CSV table of C-alpha atoms in Angstrom, one decimal:
chain,number,residue,atom,x,y,z
A,299,UNK,CA,158.9,126.4,153.3
A,300,UNK,CA,158.8,126.3,149.5
A,301,UNK,CA,161.2,129.0,148.6
A,302,UNK,CA,164.8,127.8,149.1
A,303,UNK,CA,166.9,126.0,146.6
A,304,UNK,CA,169.8,123.8,147.6
A,305,UNK,CA,172.9,122.4,145.9
A,306,UNK,CA,173.9,118.8,146.5
A,307,UNK,CA,176.1,119.4,149.7
A,308,UNK,CA,173.7,121.5,151.4
A,309,UNK,CA,170.8,119.2,150.4
A,310,UNK,CA,172.6,116.3,152.1
A,311,UNK,CA,173.1,118.5,155.2
A,312,UNK,CA,169.5,119.6,155.4
A,313,UNK,CA,168.3,116.0,154.8
A,314,UNK,CA,170.3,115.0,157.8
A,315,UNK,CA,168.4,117.6,159.8
A,316,UNK,CA,165.0,116.1,158.7
A,317,UNK,CA,164.2,118.7,156.0
A,318,UNK,CA,163.0,117.9,152.5
A,319,UNK,CA,164.7,120.3,150.2
A,320,UNK,CA,165.1,120.2,146.4
A,321,UNK,CA,168.5,119.7,144.9
A,322,UNK,CA,169.2,122.3,142.3
A,323,UNK,CA,172.8,122.7,140.7
A,324,UNK,CA,171.3,125.4,138.5
A,325,UNK,CA,168.2,127.6,139.3
A,326,UNK,CA,165.6,125.6,137.4
A,327,UNK,CA,162.7,124.8,139.7
A,328,UNK,CA,160.7,125.2,142.9
A,329,UNK,CA,160.5,123.0,145.9
A,330,UNK,CA,157.5,121.1,144.5
A,331,UNK,CA,159.8,119.8,141.7
A,332,UNK,CA,157.7,121.6,139.0
A,333,UNK,CA,160.1,123.1,136.5
A,334,UNK,CA,160.1,126.9,136.1
A,335,UNK,CA,161.7,128.9,133.3
A,336,UNK,CA,164.5,131.2,134.2
A,337,UNK,CA,163.1,134.6,134.4
A,338,UNK,CA,164.4,137.8,132.7
A,339,UNK,CA,166.7,139.9,134.9
A,340,UNK,CA,163.8,142.1,135.9
A,341,UNK,CA,160.1,141.5,135.5
A,342,UNK,CA,157.0,143.1,137.0
A,343,UNK,CA,153.5,141.6,137.5
A,344,UNK,CA,152.1,144.4,135.2
A,345,UNK,CA,153.8,147.1,133.2
A,346,UNK,CA,152.7,149.9,135.5
A,347,UNK,CA,153.3,148.0,138.7
A,348,UNK,CA,156.3,150.1,139.8
A,349,UNK,CA,156.4,153.7,138.4
A,350,UNK,CA,159.9,154.4,137.0
A,351,UNK,CA,160.5,157.3,139.5
A,352,UNK,CA,160.1,154.9,142.3
A,353,UNK,CA,161.3,151.6,140.9
A,354,UNK,CA,162.9,149.3,143.4
A,355,UNK,CA,166.3,148.1,142.3
A,356,UNK,CA,168.6,145.3,143.4
A,357,UNK,CA,171.1,147.6,145.3
A,358,UNK,CA,171.8,146.1,148.6
A,359,UNK,CA,170.2,142.7,148.0
A,360,UNK,CA,172.5,139.6,148.1
A,361,UNK,CA,172.4,136.1,146.8
A,362,UNK,CA,173.0,133.2,149.1
A,363,UNK,CA,173.8,129.6,148.1
A,364,UNK,CA,170.1,128.5,148.3
A,365,UNK,CA,168.2,131.7,149.1
A,366,UNK,CA,167.9,135.5,148.7
A,367,UNK,CA,168.7,138.3,151.3
A,368,UNK,CA,169.7,141.9,151.8
A,369,UNK,CA,172.1,144.1,153.7
A,370,UNK,CA,169.9,145.9,156.3
A,371,UNK,CA,170.2,148.6,158.9
A,372,UNK,CA,168.1,150.2,161.5
A,373,UNK,CA,167.6,154.0,161.8
A,374,UNK,CA,170.3,154.2,164.7
A,375,UNK,CA,172.8,152.0,163.0
A,376,UNK,CA,176.2,153.7,162.7
A,377,UNK,CA,178.5,153.6,159.5
A,378,UNK,CA,181.2,152.0,161.6
A,379,UNK,CA,178.9,149.1,162.9
A,380,UNK,CA,179.2,145.7,161.5
A,381,UNK,CA,176.7,145.2,158.7
A,382,UNK,CA,173.7,142.8,159.0
A,383,UNK,CA,172.3,140.5,156.3
A,384,UNK,CA,168.6,139.6,156.5
A,385,UNK,CA,167.2,136.3,155.2
A,386,UNK,CA,164.9,133.5,156.5
A,387,UNK,CA,165.4,131.2,159.4
A,388,UNK,CA,164.9,128.3,157.0
A,389,UNK,CA,167.8,129.5,155.0
A,390,UNK,CA,170.4,128.9,157.6
A,391,UNK,CA,173.3,126.7,156.6
A,392,UNK,CA,172.7,124.6,159.7
A,393,UNK,CA,169.3,123.5,158.5
A,394,UNK,CA,165.7,124.3,159.6
A,395,UNK,CA,165.5,125.4,163.2
A,396,UNK,CA,162.8,123.3,165.0
A,397,UNK,CA,159.7,124.7,166.6
A,398,UNK,CA,160.9,126.7,169.7
A,399,UNK,CA,164.5,126.7,168.6
A,400,UNK,CA,166.3,130.1,168.5
A,401,UNK,CA,169.9,130.4,167.2
A,402,UNK,CA,172.0,133.3,168.7
A,403,UNK,CA,175.6,134.3,168.3
A,404,UNK,CA,176.7,131.1,166.4
A,405,UNK,CA,179.9,131.4,164.4
A,406,UNK,CA,179.5,131.4,160.7
A,407,UNK,CA,181.8,131.9,157.7
A,408,UNK,CA,178.9,132.0,155.1
A,409,UNK,CA,179.4,134.2,152.0
A,410,UNK,CA,176.9,136.4,150.2
A,411,UNK,CA,177.2,137.9,146.6
A,412,UNK,CA,176.3,141.6,146.8
A,413,UNK,CA,174.2,143.0,143.9
A,414,UNK,CA,174.2,146.5,142.5
A,415,UNK,CA,171.1,148.3,141.2
A,416,UNK,CA,171.2,146.4,137.9
A,417,UNK,CA,171.4,143.0,139.6
A,418,UNK,CA,175.1,142.5,138.8
A,419,UNK,CA,177.3,140.8,141.4
A,420,UNK,CA,179.9,143.3,142.5
A,421,UNK,CA,181.6,141.6,145.5
A,422,UNK,CA,181.5,139.0,148.2
A,423,UNK,CA,180.6,139.6,151.7
A,424,UNK,CA,181.5,137.3,154.6
A,425,UNK,CA,179.7,136.5,157.9
A,426,UNK,CA,181.3,136.4,161.1
A,427,UNK,CA,178.3,134.8,162.9
A,428,UNK,CA,174.6,134.0,162.7
A,429,UNK,CA,173.5,136.9,165.1
A,430,UNK,CA,169.9,135.5,165.3
A,431,UNK,CA,167.8,132.8,163.6
A,432,UNK,CA,164.5,131.2,164.3
A,433,UNK,CA,161.3,129.7,162.7
A,434,UNK,CA,159.2,130.3,165.7
A,435,UNK,CA,156.5,133.0,165.5
A,436,UNK,CA,158.5,134.4,162.5
A,437,UNK,CA,161.0,133.0,159.9
A,438,UNK,CA,164.1,135.1,159.9
A,439,UNK,CA,167.8,135.2,160.2
A,440,UNK,CA,170.3,138.0,160.7
A,441,UNK,CA,174.0,137.4,160.0
A,442,UNK,CA,176.7,139.8,161.3
A,443,UNK,CA,179.2,140.5,158.6
A,444,UNK,CA,183.0,141.1,158.8
A,445,UNK,CA,182.5,144.3,156.9
A,446,UNK,CA,181.0,147.6,158.3
A,447,UNK,CA,178.4,149.6,156.5
A,448,UNK,CA,181.0,152.3,155.6
A,449,UNK,CA,183.5,149.6,154.2
A,450,UNK,CA,180.7,148.2,151.9
A,451,UNK,CA,179.8,151.7,150.8
A,452,UNK,CA,183.5,152.7,150.1
A,453,UNK,CA,184.2,149.5,148.3
A,454,UNK,CA,181.0,149.0,146.2
A,455,UNK,CA,179.1,152.3,146.4
A,456,UNK,CA,176.1,150.5,147.9
A,457,UNK,CA,174.1,151.5,150.9
A,458,UNK,CA,172.1,149.1,153.1
A,459,UNK,CA,168.4,148.9,153.0
A,460,UNK,CA,166.7,150.4,156.1
A,461,UNK,CA,164.2,148.5,158.2
A,462,UNK,CA,160.8,150.1,158.6
A,463,UNK,CA,159.9,150.7,162.3
A,464,UNK,CA,156.1,150.4,162.1
A,465,UNK,CA,153.7,147.8,161.2
A,466,UNK,CA,152.8,147.9,157.5
A,467,UNK,CA,149.3,148.6,156.2
A,468,UNK,CA,146.9,146.7,153.9
A,469,UNK,CA,147.0,148.1,150.3
A,470,UNK,CA,150.6,149.1,150.5
A,471,UNK,CA,152.4,148.7,147.2
A,472,UNK,CA,155.3,146.4,147.7
A,473,UNK,CA,158.2,144.8,145.6
A,474,UNK,CA,159.9,141.5,146.5
A,475,UNK,CA,163.5,141.7,145.3
A,476,UNK,CA,165.2,138.3,144.9
A,477,UNK,CA,169.0,138.5,144.8
A,478,UNK,CA,169.1,134.8,144.0
A,479,UNK,CA,167.0,135.0,140.8
A,480,UNK,CA,167.8,138.8,140.1
A,481,UNK,CA,164.1,139.2,139.6
A,482,UNK,CA,161.4,141.3,141.3
A,483,UNK,CA,157.8,140.8,141.9
A,484,UNK,CA,155.3,143.6,142.4
A,485,UNK,CA,152.0,143.5,144.1
A,486,UNK,CA,150.2,144.9,147.2
A,487,UNK,CA,149.8,143.9,150.8
A,488,UNK,CA,146.6,142.0,150.8
A,489,UNK,CA,146.2,141.6,154.5
A,490,UNK,CA,147.6,140.0,157.5
A,491,UNK,CA,147.2,136.3,158.9
A,492,UNK,CA,146.7,135.7,162.6
A,493,UNK,CA,148.5,132.5,162.4
A,494,UNK,CA,150.1,130.9,159.3
A,495,UNK,CA,150.7,127.2,159.8
A,496,UNK,CA,153.0,125.0,157.8
A,497,UNK,CA,154.0,121.6,158.8
A,498,UNK,CA,155.5,121.8,162.3
A,499,UNK,CA,155.8,125.6,162.3
A,500,UNK,CA,153.4,128.5,163.2
A,501,UNK,CA,154.0,132.1,162.2
A,502,UNK,CA,152.2,135.1,163.6
A,503,UNK,CA,150.8,138.3,161.9
A,504,UNK,CA,152.1,137.2,158.5
A,505,UNK,CA,151.9,139.4,155.4
A,506,UNK,CA,149.7,138.0,152.7
A,507,UNK,CA,150.4,139.2,149.1
A,508,UNK,CA,147.9,139.9,146.4
A,509,UNK,CA,148.0,137.2,143.7
A,510,UNK,CA,150.4,139.1,141.4
A,511,UNK,CA,153.5,138.2,143.6
A,512,UNK,CA,153.9,134.6,142.4
A,513,UNK,CA,157.3,134.0,144.0
A,514,UNK,CA,159.2,130.9,143.3
A,515,UNK,CA,161.9,128.7,144.8
A,516,UNK,CA,165.0,130.6,145.6
A,517,UNK,CA,163.1,133.8,146.6
A,518,UNK,CA,163.2,132.9,150.3
A,519,UNK,CA,164.7,135.6,152.3
A,520,UNK,CA,164.1,138.3,149.7
A,521,UNK,CA,163.3,141.8,151.3
A,522,UNK,CA,159.8,143.0,150.8
A,523,UNK,CA,160.1,146.7,150.1
A,524,UNK,CA,157.6,149.4,150.4
A,525,UNK,CA,157.6,151.1,147.0
A,526,UNK,CA,156.8,154.6,148.5
A,527,UNK,CA,159.5,154.7,151.1
A,528,UNK,CA,162.1,152.1,149.8
A,529,UNK,CA,162.2,150.6,153.3
A,530,UNK,CA,162.0,146.8,154.1
A,531,UNK,CA,158.7,145.9,155.6
A,532,UNK,CA,158.9,142.1,155.5
A,533,UNK,CA,161.0,139.0,154.5
A,534,UNK,CA,159.5,136.7,151.9
A,535,UNK,CA,159.2,133.1,153.1
A,536,UNK,CA,156.5,130.8,151.7
A,537,UNK,CA,153.5,130.1,149.7
A,538,UNK,CA,150.7,127.4,149.2
A,539,UNK,CA,151.7,125.4,146.2
A,540,UNK,CA,149.1,122.8,145.6
A,541,UNK,CA,146.0,123.6,147.8
A,542,UNK,CA,146.9,121.2,150.6
A,543,UNK,CA,146.1,122.1,154.1
A,544,UNK,CA,148.8,123.1,156.6
A,545,UNK,CA,151.4,120.8,155.2
A,546,UNK,CA,155.0,121.4,154.1
A,547,UNK,CA,155.0,123.9,151.2
A,548,UNK,CA,151.2,124.4,151.7
A,549,UNK,CA,150.7,126.8,154.5
A,550,UNK,CA,147.1,127.5,155.9
A,551,UNK,CA,145.7,130.6,157.6
A,552,UNK,CA,144.1,130.2,161.0
A,553,UNK,CA,142.0,133.2,162.3
A,554,UNK,CA,141.3,134.2,166.0
A,555,UNK,CA,138.5,131.7,166.1
A,556,UNK,CA,140.5,128.8,164.8
A,557,UNK,CA,138.9,128.8,161.3
A,558,UNK,CA,141.3,127.5,158.7
A,559,UNK,CA,141.5,129.0,155.2
A,560,UNK,CA,143.6,127.5,152.3
A,561,UNK,CA,144.6,129.8,149.6
A,562,UNK,CA,146.2,127.9,146.8
A,563,UNK,CA,148.9,129.9,144.8
A,564,UNK,CA,149.1,132.8,147.5
A,565,UNK,CA,152.4,133.7,149.0
A,566,UNK,CA,153.4,135.2,152.2
A,567,UNK,CA,156.1,137.1,154.2
A,568,UNK,CA,157.1,137.8,157.8
A,569,UNK,CA,157.1,141.4,159.1
A,570,UNK,CA,160.4,142.8,160.1
A,571,UNK,CA,159.5,146.0,162.2
A,572,UNK,CA,159.7,143.6,165.2
A,573,UNK,CA,163.4,143.2,164.7
A,574,UNK,CA,164.2,146.9,165.2
A,575,UNK,CA,163.6,147.1,169.0
A,576,UNK,CA,165.9,144.1,169.4
A,577,UNK,CA,169.0,145.8,167.9
A,578,UNK,CA,171.2,147.7,170.4
A,579,UNK,CA,174.2,150.0,170.1
A,580,UNK,CA,176.7,148.5,167.7
A,581,UNK,CA,174.1,146.5,165.8
A,582,UNK,CA,174.1,143.8,168.6
A,583,UNK,CA,171.1,141.7,169.1
A,584,UNK,CA,169.7,142.2,172.7
A,585,UNK,CA,166.5,140.1,173.2
A,586,UNK,CA,166.1,141.7,176.7
A,587,UNK,CA,165.9,145.2,175.3
A,588,UNK,CA,162.7,147.2,176.0
A,589,UNK,CA,160.1,146.5,173.2
A,590,UNK,CA,161.9,143.3,171.9
A,591,UNK,CA,159.4,140.6,171.3
A,592,UNK,CA,161.3,138.2,169.2
A,593,UNK,CA,161.4,134.6,170.6
A,594,UNK,CA,164.3,133.9,173.0
A,595,UNK,CA,166.3,130.6,173.3
């Protein structure tokens, strides 16, 4: 997982859990230790990557201490439901979940900086619990907040991003919106990976970006937004940094026949339509709900 950035305290915590994060008091690098320049507030891969009429903004995205995220809802979420924040499983404050590990309903007091359309922080949201988190088959976390969607909209004028309910398609124009960096990356869905292996972890049916989305450290957990619909289709999580095969920070692709492909410099995300069937009335995670295929504890 090459996309989180951590401060000294969290670095110590994660190192105690066996992870190998990069300490970064200020946003200044990626997890390989290669320095990167601070990006402008908003940049696109090409000038015409996102037409002005459909430009994706930062409204509804959040910045975590080490990652990015977004306030999300499903079509059936009610205004009075506690809001949910989507990020990566490897961004959890408790460290990287091991293979087969699933975190459900764990207390959390984590805070998130809510951004407006321009990328300005407008307020602080607080979690009540980690509703769900795993790095098995996928790499995602869902935090339940102490605020409802209506309270967030009333206080900040910001609506949650909606999760797409269907599998995305290759060729779809997408934008990765990083609340940590206040930067966007625009490209297309290049295709889908049967199995994406990185170190001890394996993810299924991952989204592969076209080369223009050169995401960096701190973009972990960013929503991947369909430019045409404005809905979240995936959550950004990793990329192959140096051309190594199936190692930490260098995921490899494994097809149905077991053939391994390494794509240096290519980045990936995990689909989120699979989350929708697992959210019941009141925005509660129900892993036994019909159609829910997320890993269980």
